mmCIF file of C-alpha atoms in Angstrom:
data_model
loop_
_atom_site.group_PDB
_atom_site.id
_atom_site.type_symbol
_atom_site.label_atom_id
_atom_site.label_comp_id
_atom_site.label_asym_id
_atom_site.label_seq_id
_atom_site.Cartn_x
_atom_site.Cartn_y
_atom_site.Cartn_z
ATOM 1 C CA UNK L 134 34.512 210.526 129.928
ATOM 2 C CA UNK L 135 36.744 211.400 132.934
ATOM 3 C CA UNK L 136 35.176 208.797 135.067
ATOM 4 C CA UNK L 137 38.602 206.877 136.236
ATOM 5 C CA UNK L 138 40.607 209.895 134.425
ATOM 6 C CA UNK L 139 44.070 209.756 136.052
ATOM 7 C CA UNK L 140 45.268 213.589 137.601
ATOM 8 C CA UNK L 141 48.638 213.252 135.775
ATOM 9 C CA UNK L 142 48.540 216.921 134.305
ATOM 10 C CA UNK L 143 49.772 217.669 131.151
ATOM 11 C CA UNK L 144 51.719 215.838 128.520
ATOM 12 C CA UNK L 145 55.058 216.055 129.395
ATOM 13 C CA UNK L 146 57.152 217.573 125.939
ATOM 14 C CA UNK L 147 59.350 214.657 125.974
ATOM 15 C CA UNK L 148 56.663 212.269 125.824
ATOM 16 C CA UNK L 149 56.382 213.968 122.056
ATOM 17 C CA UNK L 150 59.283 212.279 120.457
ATOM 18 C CA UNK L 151 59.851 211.221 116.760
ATOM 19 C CA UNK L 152 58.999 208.144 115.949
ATOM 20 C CA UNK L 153 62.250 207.198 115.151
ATOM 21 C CA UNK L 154 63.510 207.762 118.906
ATOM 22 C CA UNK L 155 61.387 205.895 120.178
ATOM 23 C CA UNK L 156 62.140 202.585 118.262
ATOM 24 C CA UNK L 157 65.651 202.867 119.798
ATOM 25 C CA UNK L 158 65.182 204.131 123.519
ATOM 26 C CA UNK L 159 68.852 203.897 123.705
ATOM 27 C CA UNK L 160 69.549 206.173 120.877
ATOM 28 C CA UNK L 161 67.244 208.366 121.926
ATOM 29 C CA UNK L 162 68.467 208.920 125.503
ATOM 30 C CA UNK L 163 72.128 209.139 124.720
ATOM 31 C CA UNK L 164 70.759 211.636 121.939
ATOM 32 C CA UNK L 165 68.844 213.894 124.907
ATOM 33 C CA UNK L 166 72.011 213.565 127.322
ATOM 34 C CA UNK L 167 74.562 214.688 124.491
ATOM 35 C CA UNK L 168 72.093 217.755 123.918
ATOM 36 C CA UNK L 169 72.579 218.785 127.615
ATOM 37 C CA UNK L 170 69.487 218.160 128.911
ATOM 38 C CA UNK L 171 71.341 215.797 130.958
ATOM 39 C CA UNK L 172 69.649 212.755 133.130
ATOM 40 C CA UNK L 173 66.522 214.467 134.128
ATOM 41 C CA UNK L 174 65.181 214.212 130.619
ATOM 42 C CA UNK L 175 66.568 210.625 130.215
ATOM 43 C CA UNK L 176 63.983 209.858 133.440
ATOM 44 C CA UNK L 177 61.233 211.278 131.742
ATOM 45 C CA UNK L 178 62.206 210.043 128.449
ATOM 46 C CA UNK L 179 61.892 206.168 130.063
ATOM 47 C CA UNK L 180 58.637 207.109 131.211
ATOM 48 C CA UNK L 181 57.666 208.318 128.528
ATOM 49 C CA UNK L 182 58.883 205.559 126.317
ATOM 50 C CA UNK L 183 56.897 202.234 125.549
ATOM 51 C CA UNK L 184 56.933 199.965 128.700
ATOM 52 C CA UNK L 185 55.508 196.967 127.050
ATOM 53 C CA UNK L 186 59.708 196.215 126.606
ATOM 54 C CA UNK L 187 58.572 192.535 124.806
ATOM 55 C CA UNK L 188 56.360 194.837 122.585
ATOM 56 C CA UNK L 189 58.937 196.135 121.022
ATOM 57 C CA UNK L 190 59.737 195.023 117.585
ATOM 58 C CA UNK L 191 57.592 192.672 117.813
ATOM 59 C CA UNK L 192 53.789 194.268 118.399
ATOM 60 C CA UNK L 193 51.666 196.304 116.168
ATOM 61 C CA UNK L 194 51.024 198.505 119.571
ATOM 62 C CA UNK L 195 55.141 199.160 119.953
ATOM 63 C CA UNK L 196 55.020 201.418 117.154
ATOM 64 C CA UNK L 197 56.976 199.454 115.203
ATOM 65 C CA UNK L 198 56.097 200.251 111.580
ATOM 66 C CA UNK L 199 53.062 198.088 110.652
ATOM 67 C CA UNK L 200 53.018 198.165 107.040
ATOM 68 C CA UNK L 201 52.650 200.899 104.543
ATOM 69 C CA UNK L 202 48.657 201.614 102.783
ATOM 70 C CA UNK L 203 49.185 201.768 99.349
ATOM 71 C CA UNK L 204 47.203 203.225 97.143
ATOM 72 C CA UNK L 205 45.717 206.199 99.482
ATOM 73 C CA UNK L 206 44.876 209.590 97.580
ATOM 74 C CA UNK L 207 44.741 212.745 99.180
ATOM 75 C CA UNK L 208 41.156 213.574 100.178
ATOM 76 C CA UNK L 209 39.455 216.513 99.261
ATOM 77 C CA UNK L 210 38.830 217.871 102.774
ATOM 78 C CA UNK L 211 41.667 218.264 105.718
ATOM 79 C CA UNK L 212 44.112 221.115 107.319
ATOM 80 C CA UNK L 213 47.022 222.056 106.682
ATOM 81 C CA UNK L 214 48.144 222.176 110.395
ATOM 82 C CA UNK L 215 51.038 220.104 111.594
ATOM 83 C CA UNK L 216 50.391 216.874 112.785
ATOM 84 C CA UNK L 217 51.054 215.988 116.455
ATOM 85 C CA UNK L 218 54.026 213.537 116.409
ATOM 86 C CA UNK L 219 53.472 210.115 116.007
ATOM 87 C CA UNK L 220 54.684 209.210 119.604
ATOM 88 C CA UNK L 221 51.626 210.871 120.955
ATOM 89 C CA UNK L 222 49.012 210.047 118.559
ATOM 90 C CA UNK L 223 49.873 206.288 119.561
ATOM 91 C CA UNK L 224 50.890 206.216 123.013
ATOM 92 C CA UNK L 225 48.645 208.987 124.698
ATOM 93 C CA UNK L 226 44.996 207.139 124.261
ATOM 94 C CA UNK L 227 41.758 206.368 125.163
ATOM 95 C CA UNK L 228 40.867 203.074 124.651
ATOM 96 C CA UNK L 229 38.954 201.757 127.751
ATOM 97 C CA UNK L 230 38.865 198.266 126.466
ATOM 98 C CA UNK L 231 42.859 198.148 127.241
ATOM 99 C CA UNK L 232 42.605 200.343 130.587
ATOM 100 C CA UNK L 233 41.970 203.835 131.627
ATOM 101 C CA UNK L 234 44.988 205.331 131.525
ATOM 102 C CA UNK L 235 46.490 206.956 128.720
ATOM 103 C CA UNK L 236 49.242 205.074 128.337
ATOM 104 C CA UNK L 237 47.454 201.513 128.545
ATOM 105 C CA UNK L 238 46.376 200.914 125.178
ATOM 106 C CA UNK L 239 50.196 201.343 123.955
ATOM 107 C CA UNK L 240 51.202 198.636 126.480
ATOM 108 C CA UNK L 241 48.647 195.958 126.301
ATOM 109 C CA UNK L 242 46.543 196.045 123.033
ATOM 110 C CA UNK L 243 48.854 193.139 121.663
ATOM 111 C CA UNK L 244 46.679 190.514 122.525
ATOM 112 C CA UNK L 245 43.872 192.430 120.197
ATOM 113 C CA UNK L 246 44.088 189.919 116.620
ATOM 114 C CA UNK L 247 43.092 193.094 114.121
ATOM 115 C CA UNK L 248 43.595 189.935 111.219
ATOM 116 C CA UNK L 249 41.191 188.133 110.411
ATOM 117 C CA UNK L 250 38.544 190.355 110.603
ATOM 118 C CA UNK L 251 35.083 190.958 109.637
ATOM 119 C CA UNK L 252 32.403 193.943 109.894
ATOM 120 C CA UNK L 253 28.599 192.814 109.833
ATOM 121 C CA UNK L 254 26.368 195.233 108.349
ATOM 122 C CA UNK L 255 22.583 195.058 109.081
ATOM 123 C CA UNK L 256 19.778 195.969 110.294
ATOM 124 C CA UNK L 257 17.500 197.801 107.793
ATOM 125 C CA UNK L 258 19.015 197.805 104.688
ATOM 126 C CA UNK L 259 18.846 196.151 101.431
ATOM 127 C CA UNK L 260 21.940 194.715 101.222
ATOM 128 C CA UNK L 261 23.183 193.430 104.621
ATOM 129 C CA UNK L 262 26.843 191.902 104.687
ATOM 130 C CA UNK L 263 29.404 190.652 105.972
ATOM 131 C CA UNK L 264 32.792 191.731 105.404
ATOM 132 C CA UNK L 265 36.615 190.992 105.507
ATOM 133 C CA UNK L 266 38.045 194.563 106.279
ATOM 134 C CA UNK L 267 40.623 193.836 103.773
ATOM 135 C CA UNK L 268 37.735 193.663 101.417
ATOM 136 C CA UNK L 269 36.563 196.871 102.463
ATOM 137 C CA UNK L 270 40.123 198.224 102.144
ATOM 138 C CA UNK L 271 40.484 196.692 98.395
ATOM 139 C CA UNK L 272 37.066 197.511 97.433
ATOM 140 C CA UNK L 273 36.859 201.443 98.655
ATOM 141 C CA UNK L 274 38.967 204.089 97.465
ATOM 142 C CA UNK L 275 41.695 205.185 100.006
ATOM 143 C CA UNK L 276 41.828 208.793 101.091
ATOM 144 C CA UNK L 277 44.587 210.637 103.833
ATOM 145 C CA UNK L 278 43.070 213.569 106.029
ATOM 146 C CA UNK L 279 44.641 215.289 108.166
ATOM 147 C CA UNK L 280 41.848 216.396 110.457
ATOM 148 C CA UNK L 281 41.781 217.760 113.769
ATOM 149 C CA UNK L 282 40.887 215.776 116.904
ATOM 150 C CA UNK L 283 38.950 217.450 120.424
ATOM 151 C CA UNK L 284 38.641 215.170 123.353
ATOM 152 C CA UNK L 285 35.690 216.079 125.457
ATOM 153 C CA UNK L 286 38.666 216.078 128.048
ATOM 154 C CA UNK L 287 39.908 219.170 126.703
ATOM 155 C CA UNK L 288 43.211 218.326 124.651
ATOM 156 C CA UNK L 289 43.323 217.849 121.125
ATOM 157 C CA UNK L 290 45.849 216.426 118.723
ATOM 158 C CA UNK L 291 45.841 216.684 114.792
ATOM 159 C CA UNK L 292 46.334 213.420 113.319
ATOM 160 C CA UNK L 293 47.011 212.292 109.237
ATOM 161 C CA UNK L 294 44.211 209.245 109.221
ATOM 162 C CA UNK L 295 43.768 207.056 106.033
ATOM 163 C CA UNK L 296 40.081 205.478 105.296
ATOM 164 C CA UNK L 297 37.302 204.777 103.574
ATOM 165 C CA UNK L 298 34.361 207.428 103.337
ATOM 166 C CA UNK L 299 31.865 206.299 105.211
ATOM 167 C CA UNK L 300 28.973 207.444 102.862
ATOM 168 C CA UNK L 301 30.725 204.475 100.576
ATOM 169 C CA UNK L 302 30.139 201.734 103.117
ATOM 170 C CA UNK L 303 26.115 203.501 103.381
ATOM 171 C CA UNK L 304 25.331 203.645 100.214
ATOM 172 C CA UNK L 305 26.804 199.684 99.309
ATOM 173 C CA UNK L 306 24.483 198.566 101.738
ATOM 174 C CA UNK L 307 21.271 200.637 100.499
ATOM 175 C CA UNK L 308 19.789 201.513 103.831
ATOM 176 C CA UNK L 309 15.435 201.313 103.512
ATOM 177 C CA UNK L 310 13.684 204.220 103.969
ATOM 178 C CA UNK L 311 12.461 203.770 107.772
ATOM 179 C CA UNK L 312 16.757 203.796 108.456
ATOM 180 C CA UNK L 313 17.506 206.404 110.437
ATOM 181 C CA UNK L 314 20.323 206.373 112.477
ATOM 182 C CA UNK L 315 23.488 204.152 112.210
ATOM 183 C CA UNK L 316 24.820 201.692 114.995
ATOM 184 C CA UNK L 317 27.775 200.825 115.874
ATOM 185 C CA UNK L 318 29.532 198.462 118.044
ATOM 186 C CA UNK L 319 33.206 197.239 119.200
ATOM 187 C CA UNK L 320 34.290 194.152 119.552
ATOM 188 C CA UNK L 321 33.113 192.358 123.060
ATOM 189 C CA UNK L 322 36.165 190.029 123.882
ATOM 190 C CA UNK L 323 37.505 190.151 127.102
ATOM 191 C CA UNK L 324 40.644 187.694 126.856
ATOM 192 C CA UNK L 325 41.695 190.275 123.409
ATOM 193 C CA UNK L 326 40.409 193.322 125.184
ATOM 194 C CA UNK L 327 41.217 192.748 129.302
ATOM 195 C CA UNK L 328 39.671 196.075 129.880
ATOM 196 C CA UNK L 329 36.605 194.536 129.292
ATOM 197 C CA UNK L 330 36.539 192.210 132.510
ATOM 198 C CA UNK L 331 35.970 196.025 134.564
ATOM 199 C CA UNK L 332 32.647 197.124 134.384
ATOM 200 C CA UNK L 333 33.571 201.017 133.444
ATOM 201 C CA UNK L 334 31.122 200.941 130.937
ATOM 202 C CA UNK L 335 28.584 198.462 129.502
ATOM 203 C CA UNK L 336 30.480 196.627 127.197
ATOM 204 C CA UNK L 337 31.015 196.311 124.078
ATOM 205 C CA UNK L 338 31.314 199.981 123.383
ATOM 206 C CA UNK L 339 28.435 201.136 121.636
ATOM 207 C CA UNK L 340 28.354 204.392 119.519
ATOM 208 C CA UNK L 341 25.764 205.847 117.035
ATOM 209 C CA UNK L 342 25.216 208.884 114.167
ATOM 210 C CA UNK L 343 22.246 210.025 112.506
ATOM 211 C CA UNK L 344 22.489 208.406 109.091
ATOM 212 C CA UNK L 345 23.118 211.943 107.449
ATOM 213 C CA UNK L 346 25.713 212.686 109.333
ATOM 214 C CA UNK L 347 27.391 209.268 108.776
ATOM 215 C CA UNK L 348 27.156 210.233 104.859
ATOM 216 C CA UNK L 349 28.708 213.278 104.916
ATOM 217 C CA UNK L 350 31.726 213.543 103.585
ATOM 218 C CA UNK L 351 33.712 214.316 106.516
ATOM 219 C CA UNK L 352 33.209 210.941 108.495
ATOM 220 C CA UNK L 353 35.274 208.630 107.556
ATOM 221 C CA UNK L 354 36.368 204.769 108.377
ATOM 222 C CA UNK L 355 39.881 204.847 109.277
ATOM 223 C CA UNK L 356 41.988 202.217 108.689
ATOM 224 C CA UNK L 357 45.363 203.641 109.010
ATOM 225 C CA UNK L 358 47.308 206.596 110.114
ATOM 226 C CA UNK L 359 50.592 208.524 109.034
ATOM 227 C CA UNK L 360 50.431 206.501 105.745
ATOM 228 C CA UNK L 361 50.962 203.533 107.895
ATOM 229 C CA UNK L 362 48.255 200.468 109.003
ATOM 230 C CA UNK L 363 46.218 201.017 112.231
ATOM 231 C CA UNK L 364 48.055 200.299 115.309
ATOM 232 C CA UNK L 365 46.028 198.091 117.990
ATOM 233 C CA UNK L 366 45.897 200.870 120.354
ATOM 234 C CA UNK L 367 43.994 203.333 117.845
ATOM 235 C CA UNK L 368 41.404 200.914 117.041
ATOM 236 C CA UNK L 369 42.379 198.796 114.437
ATOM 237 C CA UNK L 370 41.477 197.628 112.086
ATOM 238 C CA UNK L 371 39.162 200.090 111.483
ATOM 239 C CA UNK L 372 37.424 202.613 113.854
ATOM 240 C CA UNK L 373 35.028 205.562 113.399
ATOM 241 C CA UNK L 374 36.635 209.707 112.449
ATOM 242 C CA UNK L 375 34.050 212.290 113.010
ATOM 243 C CA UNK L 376 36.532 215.434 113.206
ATOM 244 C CA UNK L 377 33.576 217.691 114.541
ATOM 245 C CA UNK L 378 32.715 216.217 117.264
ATOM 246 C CA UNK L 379 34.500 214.774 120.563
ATOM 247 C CA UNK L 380 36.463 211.885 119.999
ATOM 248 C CA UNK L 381 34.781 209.227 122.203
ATOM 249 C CA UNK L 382 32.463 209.413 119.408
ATOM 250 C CA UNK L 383 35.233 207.641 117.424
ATOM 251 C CA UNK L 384 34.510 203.892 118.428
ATOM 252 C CA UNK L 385 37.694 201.930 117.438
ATOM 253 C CA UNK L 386 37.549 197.883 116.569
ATOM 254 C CA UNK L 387 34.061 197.893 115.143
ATOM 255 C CA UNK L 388 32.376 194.590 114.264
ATOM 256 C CA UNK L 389 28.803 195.729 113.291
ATOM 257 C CA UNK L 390 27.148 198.516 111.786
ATOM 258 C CA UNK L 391 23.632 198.320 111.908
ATOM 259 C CA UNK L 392 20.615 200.672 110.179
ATOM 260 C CA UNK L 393 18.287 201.408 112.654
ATOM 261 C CA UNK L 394 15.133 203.229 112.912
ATOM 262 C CA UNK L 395 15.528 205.165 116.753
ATOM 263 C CA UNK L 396 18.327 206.812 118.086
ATOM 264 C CA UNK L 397 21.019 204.460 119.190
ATOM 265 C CA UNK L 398 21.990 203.826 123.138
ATOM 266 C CA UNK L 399 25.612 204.285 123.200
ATOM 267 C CA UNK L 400 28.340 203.705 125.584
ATOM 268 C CA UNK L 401 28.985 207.012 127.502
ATOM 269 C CA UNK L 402 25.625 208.134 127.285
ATOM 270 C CA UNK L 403 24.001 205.111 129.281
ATOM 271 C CA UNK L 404 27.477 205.556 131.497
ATOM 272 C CA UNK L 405 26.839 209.760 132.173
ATOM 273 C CA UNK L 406 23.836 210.881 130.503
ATOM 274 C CA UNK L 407 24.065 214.057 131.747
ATOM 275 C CA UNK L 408 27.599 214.707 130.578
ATOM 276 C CA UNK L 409 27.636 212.844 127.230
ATOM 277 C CA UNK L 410 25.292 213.559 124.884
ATOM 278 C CA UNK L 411 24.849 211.817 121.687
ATOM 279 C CA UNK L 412 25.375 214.744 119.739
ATOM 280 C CA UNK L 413 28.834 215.241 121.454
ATOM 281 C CA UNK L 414 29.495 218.372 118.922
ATOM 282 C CA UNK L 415 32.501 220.151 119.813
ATOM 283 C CA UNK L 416 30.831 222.980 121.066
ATOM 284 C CA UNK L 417 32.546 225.630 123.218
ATOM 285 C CA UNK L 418 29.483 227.472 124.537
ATOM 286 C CA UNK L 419 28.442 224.470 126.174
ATOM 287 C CA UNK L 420 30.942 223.599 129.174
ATOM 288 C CA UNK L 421 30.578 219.723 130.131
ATOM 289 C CA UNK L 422 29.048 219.819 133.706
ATOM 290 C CA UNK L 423 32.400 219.219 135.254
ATOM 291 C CA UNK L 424 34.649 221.550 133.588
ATOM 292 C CA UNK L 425 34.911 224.871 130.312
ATOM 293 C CA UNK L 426 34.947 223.627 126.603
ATOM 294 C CA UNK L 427 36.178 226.840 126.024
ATOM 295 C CA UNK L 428 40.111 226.178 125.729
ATOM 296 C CA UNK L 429 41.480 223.427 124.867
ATOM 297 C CA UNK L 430 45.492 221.873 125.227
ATOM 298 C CA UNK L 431 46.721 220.997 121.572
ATOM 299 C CA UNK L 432 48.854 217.646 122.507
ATOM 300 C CA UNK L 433 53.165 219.415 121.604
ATOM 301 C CA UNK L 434 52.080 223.069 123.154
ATOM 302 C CA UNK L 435 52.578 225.019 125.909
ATOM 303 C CA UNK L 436 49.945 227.750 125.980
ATOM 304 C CA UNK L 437 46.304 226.383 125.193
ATOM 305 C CA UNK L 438 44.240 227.764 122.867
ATOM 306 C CA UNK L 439 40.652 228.797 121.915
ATOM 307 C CA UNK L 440 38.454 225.812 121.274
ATOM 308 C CA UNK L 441 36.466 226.106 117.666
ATOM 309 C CA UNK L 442 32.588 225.893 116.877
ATOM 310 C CA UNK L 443 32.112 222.001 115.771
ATOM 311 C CA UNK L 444 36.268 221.945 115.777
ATOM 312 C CA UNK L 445 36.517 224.202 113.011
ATOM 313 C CA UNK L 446 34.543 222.402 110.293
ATOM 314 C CA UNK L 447 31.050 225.036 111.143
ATOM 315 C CA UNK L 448 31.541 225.493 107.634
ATOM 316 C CA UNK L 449 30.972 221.964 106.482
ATOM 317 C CA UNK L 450 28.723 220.965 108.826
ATOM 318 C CA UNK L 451 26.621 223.382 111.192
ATOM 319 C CA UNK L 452 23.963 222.854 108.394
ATOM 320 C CA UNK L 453 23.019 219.377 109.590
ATOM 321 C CA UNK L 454 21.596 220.791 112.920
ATOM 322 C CA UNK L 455 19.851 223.916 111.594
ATOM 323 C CA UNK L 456 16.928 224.977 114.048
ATOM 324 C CA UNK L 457 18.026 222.158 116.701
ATOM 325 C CA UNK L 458 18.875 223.376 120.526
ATOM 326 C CA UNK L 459 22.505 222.441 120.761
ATOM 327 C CA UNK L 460 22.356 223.354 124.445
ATOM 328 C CA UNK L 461 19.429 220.594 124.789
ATOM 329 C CA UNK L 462 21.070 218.445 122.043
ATOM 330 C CA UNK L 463 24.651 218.321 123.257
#
């Protein structure tokens, strides 16, 4: 998905700052000068710090806490590595609806209204709905995993998401028989999302799964992240986690999920077909046309490191494509 993919290099360190520094940008470069690092690091630590200046304080996008979940239980599948600061998990996105650049989602996803809002189920099932999220949020059971995240772009991040399992939401609305596949689409609103009024993609985003894979337990509806609500520019209020495969499978500010019957047209596949598959498995053995899959750059570290078999969770799920081509099925 590197079609307007800035050449900024790598994520500077200081752009990985608690989230606690960043709240007071002050603070936080008075803090890097008395540690010696002197003015060159209080440059990089104003570009690296939110922008959107009015944001702060104010905006669920400024990092400014957003309210705690309650009620969120440890789920029963995750890894123990450390998360990636908070910093980055918010302010180094993608989130084309707000702008290619990684840092545009941080800066302008405060006109995105992530209350009231409602998620239409349909298409073939028994029990089509539709549905506050906070209804979805009372009704489900809460669960924190920590999973890792691999962006077909080659760096990864491990981030502490809270959400609903998916297989929940399924099974509520008793797909039919003929259901297939699952459908899934973002909010189209281009005065809430002003990436929208650039045709980079067909808007609204569009993403599918195969219906088993949106029941297995791994997948999961995120509404929140480090304990704390969804910011705007991670999708709120509630966006798709599918650890094994690359993250632009993750469609963020959905408003429909529909049963369907065929595979699903989704938004980088009708953008690249021939470098985004619908699969999208994190597979290193199968290099996206334009660059290796075989390393990747963990957001926080210097030296990058070996990219895993569906991210490291073969074991969980490399049964639901027994006998299939992943070469032809990427």
């Amino acid at each position: 998905m590197l079609l307007r993919f800035r050449d900024r290099g790598d994520v500077a360190s200081s752009e990985i700052t608690p989230k606690r520094a960043y709240l007071d940008r002050r603070r936080f470069i008075a803090a890097a000068a008395g540690l010696g690092v002197g003015s060159a690091l209080a440059g990089l630590a104003k570009a690296a710090a939110p922008q959107a200046t009015p944001a702060e304080g104010s905006g669920a996008s400024s990092g400014t806490p957003r309210g705690l979940l309650s009620g969120a239980v440890k789920g029963p599948f995750g890894t123990d590595e450390t998360p990636t600061p908070v910093e980055a998990a918010t302010h180094y996105n993608n989130f084309y609806e707000f702008g290619t650049g990684k840092e545009d989602p941080a800066q302008l996803a405060d006109s995105l209204k992530a209350r009231p809002w409602s998620v239409t189920i349909d298409g073939l099932c028994a029990k089509p709905a539709t549905l506050d999220v906070d209804e979805i949020i009372k009704a489900n059971r809460l669960e924190e995993r920590t999973y890792r995240m691999r962006c077909v772009e080659a760096w990864s991040m491990v981030i502490p998401w809270v959400g609903v399992p998916f297989a929940d939401i399924v099974k509520r609305a008793e797909p039919l028989g003929s259901a297939k596949f699952v459908a899934m689409q973002t909010l189209l609103d281009p005065k809430q999302m002003p990436g929208q009024r650039r045709g980079v993609l067909d808007w609204p985003y569009k993403e599918g799964l195969r219906l088993d894979e949106a029941m297995h337990p791994l997948t999961l509806l995120a509404v929140g992240l480090y304990g704390e609500v969804l910011p705007n520019q991670n999708g709120a209020p509630i966006r798709l986690v599918t650890p094994w495969k690359y993250g632009f499978k993750g469609i963020k500010s959905i408003v429909r999920i529909s049963f369907v019957e065929e595979m699903p047209a989704t938004a980088w596949n009708l953008q690249a077909p021939y470098e985004y598959g619908f699969y999208a498995n994190v597979n290193p053995d199968v290099d996206h046309p334009r660059w290796s899959q075989k390393r990747e750059r963990r957001i926080g570290e210097f030296f990058r490191r070996e990219t895993l078999p569906f991210n490291g969770y073969g074991e969980q799920v490399a049964s639901l494509y027994s006998g299939m081509d992943l070469r032809k099925w990427f």
